[in-house]
mmCIF file of N, CA and C in Angstrom:
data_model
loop_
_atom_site.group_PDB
_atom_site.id
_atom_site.type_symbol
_atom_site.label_atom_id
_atom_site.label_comp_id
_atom_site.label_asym_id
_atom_site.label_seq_id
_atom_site.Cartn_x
_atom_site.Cartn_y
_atom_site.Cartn_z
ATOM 1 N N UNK A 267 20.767 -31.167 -8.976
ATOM 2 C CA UNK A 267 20.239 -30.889 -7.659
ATOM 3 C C UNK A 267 18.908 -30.146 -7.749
ATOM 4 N N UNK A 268 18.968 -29.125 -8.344
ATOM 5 C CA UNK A 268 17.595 -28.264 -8.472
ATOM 6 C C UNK A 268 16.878 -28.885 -9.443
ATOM 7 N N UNK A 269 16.951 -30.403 -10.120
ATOM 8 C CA UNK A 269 15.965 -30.413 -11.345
ATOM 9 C C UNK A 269 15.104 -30.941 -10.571
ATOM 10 N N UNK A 270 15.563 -31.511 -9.936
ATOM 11 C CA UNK A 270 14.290 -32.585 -8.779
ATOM 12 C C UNK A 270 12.959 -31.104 -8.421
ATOM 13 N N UNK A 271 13.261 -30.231 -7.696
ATOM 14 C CA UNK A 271 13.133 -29.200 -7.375
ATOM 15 C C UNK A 271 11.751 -28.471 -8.771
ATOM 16 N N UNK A 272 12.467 -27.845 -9.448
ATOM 17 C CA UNK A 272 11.735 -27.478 -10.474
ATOM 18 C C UNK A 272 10.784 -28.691 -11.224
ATOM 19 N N UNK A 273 10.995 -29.438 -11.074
ATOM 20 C CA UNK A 273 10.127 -30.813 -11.939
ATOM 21 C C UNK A 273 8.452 -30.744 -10.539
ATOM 22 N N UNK A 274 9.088 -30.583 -9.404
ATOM 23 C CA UNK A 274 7.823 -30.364 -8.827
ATOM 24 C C UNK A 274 7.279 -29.406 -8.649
ATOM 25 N N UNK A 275 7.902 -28.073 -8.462
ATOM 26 C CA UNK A 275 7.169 -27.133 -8.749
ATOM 27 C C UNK A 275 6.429 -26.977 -10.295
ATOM 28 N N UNK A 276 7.057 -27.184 -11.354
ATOM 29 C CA UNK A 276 5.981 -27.427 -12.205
ATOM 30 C C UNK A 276 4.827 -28.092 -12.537
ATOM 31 N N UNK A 277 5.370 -28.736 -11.629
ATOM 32 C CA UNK A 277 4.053 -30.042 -11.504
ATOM 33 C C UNK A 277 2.784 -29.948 -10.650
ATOM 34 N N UNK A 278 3.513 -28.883 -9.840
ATOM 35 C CA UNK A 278 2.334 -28.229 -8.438
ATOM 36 C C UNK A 278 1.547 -27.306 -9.354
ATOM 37 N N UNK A 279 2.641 -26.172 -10.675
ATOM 38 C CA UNK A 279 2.042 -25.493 -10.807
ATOM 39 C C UNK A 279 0.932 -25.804 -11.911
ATOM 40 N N UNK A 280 0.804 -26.709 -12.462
ATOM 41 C CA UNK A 280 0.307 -27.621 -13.714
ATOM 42 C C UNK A 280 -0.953 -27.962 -12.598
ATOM 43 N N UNK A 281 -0.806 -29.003 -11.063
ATOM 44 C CA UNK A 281 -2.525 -28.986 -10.658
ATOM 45 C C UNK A 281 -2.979 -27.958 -9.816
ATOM 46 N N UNK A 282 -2.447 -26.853 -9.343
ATOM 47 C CA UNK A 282 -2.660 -25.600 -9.374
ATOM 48 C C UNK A 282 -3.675 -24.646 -10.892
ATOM 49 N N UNK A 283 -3.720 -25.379 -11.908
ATOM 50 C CA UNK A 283 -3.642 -24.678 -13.230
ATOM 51 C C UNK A 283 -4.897 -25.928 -13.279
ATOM 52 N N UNK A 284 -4.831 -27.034 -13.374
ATOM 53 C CA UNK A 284 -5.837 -27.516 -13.491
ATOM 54 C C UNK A 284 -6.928 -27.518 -13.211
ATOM 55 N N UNK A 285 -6.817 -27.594 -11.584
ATOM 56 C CA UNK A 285 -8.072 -27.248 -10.351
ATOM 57 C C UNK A 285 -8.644 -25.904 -10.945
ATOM 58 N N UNK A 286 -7.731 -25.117 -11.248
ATOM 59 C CA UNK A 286 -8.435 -23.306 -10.988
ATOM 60 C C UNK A 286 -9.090 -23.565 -12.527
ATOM 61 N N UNK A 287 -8.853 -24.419 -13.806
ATOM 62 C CA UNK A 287 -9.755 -24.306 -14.293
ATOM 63 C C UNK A 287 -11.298 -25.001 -14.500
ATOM 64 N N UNK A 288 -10.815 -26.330 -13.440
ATOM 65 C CA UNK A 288 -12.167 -26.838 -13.271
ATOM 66 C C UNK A 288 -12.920 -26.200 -12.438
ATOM 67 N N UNK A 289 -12.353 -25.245 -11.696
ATOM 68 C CA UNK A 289 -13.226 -23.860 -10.786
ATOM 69 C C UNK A 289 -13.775 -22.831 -11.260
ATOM 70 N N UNK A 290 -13.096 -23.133 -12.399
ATOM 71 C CA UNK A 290 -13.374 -21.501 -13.935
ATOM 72 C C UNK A 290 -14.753 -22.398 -14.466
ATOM 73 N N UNK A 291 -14.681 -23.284 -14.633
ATOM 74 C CA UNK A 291 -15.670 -24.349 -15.396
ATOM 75 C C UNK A 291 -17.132 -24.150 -14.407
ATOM 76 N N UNK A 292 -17.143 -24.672 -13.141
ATOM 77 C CA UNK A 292 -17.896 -24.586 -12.407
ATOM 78 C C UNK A 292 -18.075 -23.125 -12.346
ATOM 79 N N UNK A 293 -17.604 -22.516 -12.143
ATOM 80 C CA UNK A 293 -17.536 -20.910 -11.683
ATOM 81 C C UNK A 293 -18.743 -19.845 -12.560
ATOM 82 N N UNK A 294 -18.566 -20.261 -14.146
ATOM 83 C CA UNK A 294 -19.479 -19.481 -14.650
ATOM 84 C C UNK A 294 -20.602 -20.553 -15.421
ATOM 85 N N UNK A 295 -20.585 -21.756 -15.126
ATOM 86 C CA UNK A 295 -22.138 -22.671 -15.300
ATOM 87 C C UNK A 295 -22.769 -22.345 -14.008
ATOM 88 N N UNK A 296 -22.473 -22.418 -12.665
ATOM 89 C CA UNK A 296 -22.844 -22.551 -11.780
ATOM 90 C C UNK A 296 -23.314 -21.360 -10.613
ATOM 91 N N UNK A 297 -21.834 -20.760 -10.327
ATOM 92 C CA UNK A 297 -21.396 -19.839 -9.339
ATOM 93 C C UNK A 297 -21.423 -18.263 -9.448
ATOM 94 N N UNK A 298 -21.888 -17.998 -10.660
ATOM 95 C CA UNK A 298 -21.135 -16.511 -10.801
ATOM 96 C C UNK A 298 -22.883 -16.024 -10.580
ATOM 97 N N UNK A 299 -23.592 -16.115 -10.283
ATOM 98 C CA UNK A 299 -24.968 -15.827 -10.000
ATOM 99 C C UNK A 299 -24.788 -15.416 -8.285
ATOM 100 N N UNK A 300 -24.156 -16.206 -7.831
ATOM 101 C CA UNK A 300 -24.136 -15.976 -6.625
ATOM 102 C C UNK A 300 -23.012 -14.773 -6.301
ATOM 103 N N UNK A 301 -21.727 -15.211 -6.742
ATOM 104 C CA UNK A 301 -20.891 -13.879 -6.396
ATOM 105 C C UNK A 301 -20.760 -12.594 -7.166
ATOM 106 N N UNK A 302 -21.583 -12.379 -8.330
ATOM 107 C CA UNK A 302 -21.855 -11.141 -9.053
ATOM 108 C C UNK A 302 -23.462 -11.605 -9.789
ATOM 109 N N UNK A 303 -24.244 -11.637 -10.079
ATOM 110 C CA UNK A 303 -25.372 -11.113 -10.330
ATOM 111 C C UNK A 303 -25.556 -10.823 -11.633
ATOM 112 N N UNK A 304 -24.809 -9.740 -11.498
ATOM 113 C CA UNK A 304 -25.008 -8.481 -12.837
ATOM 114 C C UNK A 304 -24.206 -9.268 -14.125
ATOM 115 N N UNK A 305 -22.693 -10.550 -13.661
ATOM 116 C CA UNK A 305 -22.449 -10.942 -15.004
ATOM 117 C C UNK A 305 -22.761 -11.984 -15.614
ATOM 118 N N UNK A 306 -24.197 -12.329 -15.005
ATOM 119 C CA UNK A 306 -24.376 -13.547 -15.245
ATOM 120 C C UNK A 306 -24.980 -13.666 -16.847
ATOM 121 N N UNK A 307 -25.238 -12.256 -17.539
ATOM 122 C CA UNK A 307 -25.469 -12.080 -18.824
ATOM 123 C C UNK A 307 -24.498 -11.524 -19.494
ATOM 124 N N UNK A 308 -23.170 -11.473 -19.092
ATOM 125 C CA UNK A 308 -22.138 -11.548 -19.968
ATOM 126 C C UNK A 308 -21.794 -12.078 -20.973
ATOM 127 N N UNK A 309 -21.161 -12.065 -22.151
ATOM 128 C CA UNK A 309 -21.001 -12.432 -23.469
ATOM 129 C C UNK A 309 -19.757 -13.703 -23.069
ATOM 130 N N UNK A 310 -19.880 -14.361 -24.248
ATOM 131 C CA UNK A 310 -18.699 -15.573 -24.482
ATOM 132 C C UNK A 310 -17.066 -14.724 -24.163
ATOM 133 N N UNK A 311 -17.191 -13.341 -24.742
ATOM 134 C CA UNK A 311 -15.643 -12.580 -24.684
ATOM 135 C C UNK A 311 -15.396 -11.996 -23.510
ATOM 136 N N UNK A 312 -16.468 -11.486 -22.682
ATOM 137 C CA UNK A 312 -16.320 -11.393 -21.464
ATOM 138 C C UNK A 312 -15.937 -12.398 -20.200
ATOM 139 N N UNK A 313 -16.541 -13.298 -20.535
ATOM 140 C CA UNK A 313 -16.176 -14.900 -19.698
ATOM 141 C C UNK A 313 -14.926 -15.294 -20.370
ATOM 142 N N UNK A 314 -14.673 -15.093 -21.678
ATOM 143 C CA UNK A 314 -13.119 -15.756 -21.817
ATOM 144 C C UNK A 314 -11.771 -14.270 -21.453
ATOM 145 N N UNK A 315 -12.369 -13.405 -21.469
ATOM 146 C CA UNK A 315 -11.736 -12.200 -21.090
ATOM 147 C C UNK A 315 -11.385 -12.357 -19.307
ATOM 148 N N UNK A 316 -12.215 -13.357 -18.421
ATOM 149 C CA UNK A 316 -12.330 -12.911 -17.141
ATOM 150 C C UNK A 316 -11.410 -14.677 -16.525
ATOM 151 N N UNK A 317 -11.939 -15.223 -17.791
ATOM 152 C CA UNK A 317 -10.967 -16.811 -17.024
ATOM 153 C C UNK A 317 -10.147 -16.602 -16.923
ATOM 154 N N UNK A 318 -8.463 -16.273 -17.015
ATOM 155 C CA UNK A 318 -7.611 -16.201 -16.549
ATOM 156 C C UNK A 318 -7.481 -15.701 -15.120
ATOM 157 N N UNK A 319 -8.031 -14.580 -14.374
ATOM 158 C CA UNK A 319 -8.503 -14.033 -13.422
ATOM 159 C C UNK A 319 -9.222 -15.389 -12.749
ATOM 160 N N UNK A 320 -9.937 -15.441 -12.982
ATOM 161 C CA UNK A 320 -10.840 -16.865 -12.216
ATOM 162 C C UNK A 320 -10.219 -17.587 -11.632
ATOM 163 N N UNK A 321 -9.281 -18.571 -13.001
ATOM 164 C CA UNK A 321 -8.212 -19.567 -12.704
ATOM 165 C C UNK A 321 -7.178 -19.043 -11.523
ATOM 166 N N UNK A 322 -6.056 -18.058 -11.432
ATOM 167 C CA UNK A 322 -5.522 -17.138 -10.559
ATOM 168 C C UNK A 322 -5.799 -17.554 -9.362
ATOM 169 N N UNK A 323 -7.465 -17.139 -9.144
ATOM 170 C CA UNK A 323 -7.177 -16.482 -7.867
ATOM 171 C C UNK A 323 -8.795 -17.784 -7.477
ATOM 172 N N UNK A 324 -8.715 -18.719 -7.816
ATOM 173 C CA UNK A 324 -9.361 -20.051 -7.662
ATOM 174 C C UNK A 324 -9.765 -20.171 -6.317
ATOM 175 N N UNK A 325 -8.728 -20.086 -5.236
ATOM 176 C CA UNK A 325 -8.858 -20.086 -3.804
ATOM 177 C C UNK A 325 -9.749 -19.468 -3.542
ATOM 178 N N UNK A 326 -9.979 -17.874 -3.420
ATOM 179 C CA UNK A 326 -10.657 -16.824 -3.101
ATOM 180 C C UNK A 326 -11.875 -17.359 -3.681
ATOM 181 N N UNK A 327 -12.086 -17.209 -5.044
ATOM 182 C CA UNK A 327 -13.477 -18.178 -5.390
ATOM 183 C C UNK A 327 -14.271 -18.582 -4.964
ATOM 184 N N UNK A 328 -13.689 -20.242 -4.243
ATOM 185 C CA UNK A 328 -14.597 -21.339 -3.351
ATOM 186 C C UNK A 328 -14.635 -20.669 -2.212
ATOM 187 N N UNK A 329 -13.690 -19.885 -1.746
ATOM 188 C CA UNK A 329 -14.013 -19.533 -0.097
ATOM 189 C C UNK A 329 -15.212 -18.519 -0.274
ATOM 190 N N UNK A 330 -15.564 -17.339 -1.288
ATOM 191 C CA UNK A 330 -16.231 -16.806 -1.490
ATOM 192 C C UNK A 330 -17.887 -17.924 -1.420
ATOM 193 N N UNK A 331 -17.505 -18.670 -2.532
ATOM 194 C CA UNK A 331 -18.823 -19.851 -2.641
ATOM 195 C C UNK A 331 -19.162 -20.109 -1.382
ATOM 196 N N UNK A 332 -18.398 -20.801 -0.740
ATOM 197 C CA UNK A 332 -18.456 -21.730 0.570
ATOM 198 C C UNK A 332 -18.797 -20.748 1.786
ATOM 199 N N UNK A 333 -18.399 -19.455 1.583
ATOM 200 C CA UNK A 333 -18.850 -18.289 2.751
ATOM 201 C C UNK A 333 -20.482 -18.265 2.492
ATOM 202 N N UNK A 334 -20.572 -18.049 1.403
ATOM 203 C CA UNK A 334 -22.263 -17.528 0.586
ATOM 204 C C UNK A 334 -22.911 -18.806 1.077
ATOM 205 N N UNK A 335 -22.612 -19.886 0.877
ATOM 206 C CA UNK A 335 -23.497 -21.013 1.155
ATOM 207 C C UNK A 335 -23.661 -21.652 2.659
ATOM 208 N N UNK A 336 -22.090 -20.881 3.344
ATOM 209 C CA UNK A 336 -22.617 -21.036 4.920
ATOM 210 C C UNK A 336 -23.939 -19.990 5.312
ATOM 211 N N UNK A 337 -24.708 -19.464 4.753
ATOM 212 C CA UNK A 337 -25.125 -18.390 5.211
ATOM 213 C C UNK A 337 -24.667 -16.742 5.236
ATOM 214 N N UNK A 338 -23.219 -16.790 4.776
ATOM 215 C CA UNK A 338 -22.522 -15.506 4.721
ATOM 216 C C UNK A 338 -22.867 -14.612 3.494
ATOM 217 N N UNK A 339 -22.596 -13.045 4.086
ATOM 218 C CA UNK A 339 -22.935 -12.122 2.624
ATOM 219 C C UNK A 339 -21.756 -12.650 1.565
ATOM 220 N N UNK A 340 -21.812 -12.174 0.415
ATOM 221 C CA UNK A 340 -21.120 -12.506 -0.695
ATOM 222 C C UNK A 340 -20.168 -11.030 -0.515
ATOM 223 N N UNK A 341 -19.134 -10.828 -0.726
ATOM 224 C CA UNK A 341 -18.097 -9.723 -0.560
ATOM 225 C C UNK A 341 -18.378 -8.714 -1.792
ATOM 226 N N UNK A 342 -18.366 -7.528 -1.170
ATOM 227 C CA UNK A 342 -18.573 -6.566 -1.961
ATOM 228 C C UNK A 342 -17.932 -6.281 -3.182
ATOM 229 N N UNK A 343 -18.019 -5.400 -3.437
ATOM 230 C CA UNK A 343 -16.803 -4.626 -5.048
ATOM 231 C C UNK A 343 -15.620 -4.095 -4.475
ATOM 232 N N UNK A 344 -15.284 -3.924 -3.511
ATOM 233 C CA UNK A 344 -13.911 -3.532 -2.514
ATOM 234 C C UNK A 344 -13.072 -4.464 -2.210
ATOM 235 N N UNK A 345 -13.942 -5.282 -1.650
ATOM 236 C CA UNK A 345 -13.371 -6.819 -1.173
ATOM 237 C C UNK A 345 -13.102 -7.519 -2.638
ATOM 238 N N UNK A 346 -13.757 -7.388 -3.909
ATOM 239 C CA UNK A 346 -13.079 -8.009 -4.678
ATOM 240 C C UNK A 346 -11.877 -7.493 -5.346
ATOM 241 N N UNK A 347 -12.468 -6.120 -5.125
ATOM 242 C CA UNK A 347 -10.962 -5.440 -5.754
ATOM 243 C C UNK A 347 -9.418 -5.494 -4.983
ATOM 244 N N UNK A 348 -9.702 -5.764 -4.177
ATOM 245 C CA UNK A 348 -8.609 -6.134 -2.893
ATOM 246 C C UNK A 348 -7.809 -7.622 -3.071
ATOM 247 N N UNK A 349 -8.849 -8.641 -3.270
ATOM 248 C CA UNK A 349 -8.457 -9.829 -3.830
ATOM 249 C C UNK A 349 -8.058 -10.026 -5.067
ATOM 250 N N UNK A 350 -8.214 -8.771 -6.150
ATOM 251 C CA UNK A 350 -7.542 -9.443 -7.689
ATOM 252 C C UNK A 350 -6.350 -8.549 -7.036
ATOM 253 N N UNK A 351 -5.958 -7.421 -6.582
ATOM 254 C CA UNK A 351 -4.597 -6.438 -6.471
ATOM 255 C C UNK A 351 -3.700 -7.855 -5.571
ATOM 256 N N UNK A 352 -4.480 -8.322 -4.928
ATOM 257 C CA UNK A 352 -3.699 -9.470 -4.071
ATOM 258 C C UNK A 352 -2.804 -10.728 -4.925
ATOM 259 N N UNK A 353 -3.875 -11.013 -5.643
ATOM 260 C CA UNK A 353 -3.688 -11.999 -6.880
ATOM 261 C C UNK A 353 -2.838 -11.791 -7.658
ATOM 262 N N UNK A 354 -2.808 -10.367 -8.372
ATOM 263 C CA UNK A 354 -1.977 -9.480 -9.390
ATOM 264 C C UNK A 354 -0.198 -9.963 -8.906
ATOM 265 N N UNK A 355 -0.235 -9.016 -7.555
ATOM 266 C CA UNK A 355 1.185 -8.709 -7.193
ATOM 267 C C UNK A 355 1.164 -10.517 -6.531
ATOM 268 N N UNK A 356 0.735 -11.281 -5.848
ATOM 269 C CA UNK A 356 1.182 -13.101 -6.059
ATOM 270 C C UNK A 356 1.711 -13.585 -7.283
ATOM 271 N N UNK A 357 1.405 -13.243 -8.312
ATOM 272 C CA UNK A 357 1.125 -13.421 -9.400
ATOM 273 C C UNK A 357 2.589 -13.177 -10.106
ATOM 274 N N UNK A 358 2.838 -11.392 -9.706
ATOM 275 C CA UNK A 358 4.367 -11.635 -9.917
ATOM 276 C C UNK A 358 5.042 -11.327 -9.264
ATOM 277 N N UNK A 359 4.931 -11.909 -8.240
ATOM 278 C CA UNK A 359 6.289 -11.925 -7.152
ATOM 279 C C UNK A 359 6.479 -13.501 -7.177
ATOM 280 N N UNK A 360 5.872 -14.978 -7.981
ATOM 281 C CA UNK A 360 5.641 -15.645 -8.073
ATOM 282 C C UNK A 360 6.493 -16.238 -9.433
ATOM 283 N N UNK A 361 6.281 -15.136 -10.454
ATOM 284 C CA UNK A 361 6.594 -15.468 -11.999
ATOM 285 C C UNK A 361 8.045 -14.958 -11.734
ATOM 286 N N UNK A 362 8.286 -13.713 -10.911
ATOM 287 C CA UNK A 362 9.687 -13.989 -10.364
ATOM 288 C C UNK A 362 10.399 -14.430 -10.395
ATOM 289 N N UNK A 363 9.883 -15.394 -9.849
ATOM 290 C CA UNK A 363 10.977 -15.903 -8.586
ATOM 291 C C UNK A 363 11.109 -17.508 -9.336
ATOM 292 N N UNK A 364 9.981 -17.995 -10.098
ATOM 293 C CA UNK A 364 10.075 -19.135 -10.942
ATOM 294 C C UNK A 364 10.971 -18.571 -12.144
ATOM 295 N N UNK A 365 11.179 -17.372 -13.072
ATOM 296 C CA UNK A 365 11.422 -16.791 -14.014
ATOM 297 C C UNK A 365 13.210 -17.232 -13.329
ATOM 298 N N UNK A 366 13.573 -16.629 -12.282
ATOM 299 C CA UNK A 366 14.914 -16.037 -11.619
ATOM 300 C C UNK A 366 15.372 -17.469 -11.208
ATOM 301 N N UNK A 367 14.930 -18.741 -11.046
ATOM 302 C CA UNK A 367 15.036 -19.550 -10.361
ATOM 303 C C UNK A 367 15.613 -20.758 -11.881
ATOM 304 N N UNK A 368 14.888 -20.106 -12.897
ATOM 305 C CA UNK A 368 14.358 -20.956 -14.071
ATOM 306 C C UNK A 368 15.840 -20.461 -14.870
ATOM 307 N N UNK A 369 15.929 -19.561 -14.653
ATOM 308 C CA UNK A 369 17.293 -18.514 -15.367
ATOM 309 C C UNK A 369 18.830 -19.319 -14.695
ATOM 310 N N UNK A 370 19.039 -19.329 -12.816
ATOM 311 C CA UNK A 370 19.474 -20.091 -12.410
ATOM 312 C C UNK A 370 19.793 -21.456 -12.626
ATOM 313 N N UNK A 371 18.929 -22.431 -12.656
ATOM 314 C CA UNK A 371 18.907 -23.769 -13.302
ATOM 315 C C UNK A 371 19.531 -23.616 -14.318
ATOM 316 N N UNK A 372 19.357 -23.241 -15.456
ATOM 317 C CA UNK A 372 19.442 -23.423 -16.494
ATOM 318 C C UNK A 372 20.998 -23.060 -17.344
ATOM 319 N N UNK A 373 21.551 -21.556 -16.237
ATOM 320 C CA UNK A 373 22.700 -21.705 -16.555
ATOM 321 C C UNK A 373 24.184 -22.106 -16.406
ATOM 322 N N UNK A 374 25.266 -21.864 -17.341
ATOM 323 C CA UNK A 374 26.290 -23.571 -16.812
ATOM 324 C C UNK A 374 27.162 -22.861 -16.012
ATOM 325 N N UNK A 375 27.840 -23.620 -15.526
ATOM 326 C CA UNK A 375 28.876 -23.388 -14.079
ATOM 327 C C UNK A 375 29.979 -22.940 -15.146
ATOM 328 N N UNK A 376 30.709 -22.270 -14.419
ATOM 329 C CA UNK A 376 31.826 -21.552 -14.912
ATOM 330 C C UNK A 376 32.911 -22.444 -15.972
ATOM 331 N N UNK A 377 33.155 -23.854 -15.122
ATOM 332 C CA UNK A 377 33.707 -24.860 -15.288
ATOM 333 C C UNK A 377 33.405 -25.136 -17.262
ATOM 334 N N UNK A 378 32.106 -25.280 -17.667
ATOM 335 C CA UNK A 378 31.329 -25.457 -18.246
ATOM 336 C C UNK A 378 31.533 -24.872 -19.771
ATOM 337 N N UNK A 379 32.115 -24.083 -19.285
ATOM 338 C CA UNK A 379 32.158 -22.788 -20.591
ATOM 339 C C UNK A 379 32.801 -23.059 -21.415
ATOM 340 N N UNK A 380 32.993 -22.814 -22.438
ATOM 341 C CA UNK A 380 33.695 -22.849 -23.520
ATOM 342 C C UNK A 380 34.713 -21.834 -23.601
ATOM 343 N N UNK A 381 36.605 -21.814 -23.680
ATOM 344 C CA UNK A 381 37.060 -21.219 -23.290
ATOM 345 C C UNK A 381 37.486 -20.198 -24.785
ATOM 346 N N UNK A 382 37.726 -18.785 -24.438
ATOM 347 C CA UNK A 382 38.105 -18.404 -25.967
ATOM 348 C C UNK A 382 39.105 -17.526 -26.130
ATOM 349 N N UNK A 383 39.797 -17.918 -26.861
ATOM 350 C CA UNK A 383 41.123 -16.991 -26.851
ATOM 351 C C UNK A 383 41.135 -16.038 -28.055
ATOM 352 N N UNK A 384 41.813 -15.053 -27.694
ATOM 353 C CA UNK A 384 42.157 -13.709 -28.469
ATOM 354 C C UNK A 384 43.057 -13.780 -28.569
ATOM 355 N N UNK A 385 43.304 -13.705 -30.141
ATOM 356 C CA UNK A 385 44.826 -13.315 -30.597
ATOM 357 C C UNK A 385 44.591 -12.105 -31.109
ATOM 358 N N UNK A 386 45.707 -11.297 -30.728
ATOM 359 C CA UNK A 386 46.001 -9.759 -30.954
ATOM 360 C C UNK A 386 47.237 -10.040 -32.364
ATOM 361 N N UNK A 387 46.996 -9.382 -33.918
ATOM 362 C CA UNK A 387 48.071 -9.421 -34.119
ATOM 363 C C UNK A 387 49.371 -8.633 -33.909
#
């Protein structure tokens, strides 16, 4: 019953995981000039230090892009710090609940068990 279930959520979470890294891709060839400035001379360990974060929180990203390019300011150092604490706790109230769900699935019905007897001598 639940494999159907978990086979798509992994699967959501796999182009979820994809997209956010073709957004990570675009993000620091392209974008990161516009929503920070200052890291656009960051090192190779800093950009691979910051993709995971990127990937995450992917959404916030483009809306950030897409605000900046309607004409909108780019969000401050508050506003970003607000959006990774947002990301963080999604993040695991998320791994949760897939973790708790994954634990569920996986274990056997009572029926299932292997039965074991004790002999006392």
């Amino acid at each position: 019953m639940f494999e159907g279930i978990f086979t798509v959520l992994v699967k959501l979470a796999g182009l979820y995981l994809l997209v956010g890294s073709v957004v990570a891709v675009l993000f620091f060839s392209r974008w990161i000039k516009v929503i920070d400035p200052t890291a656009v001379g960051g090192s190779k360990g800093f950009k691979l230090l910051v993709a995971p974060g990127v990937i995450a929180i992917w959404p916030v990203i483009l809306g950030m892009v897409f605000r900046q390019r309607a004409g909108g300011g780019v969000d401050g150092a508050e506003a970003l710090r607000r959006n990774h604490r947002f990301a963080i706790v999604l993040l695991v109230i998320v791994g949760v609940l897939l973790f708790t769900a994954a634990l569920a699935w996986r274990a056997p019905a009572l029926g299932d068990l292997p039965s074991v007897e004790i002999q006392i001598p």
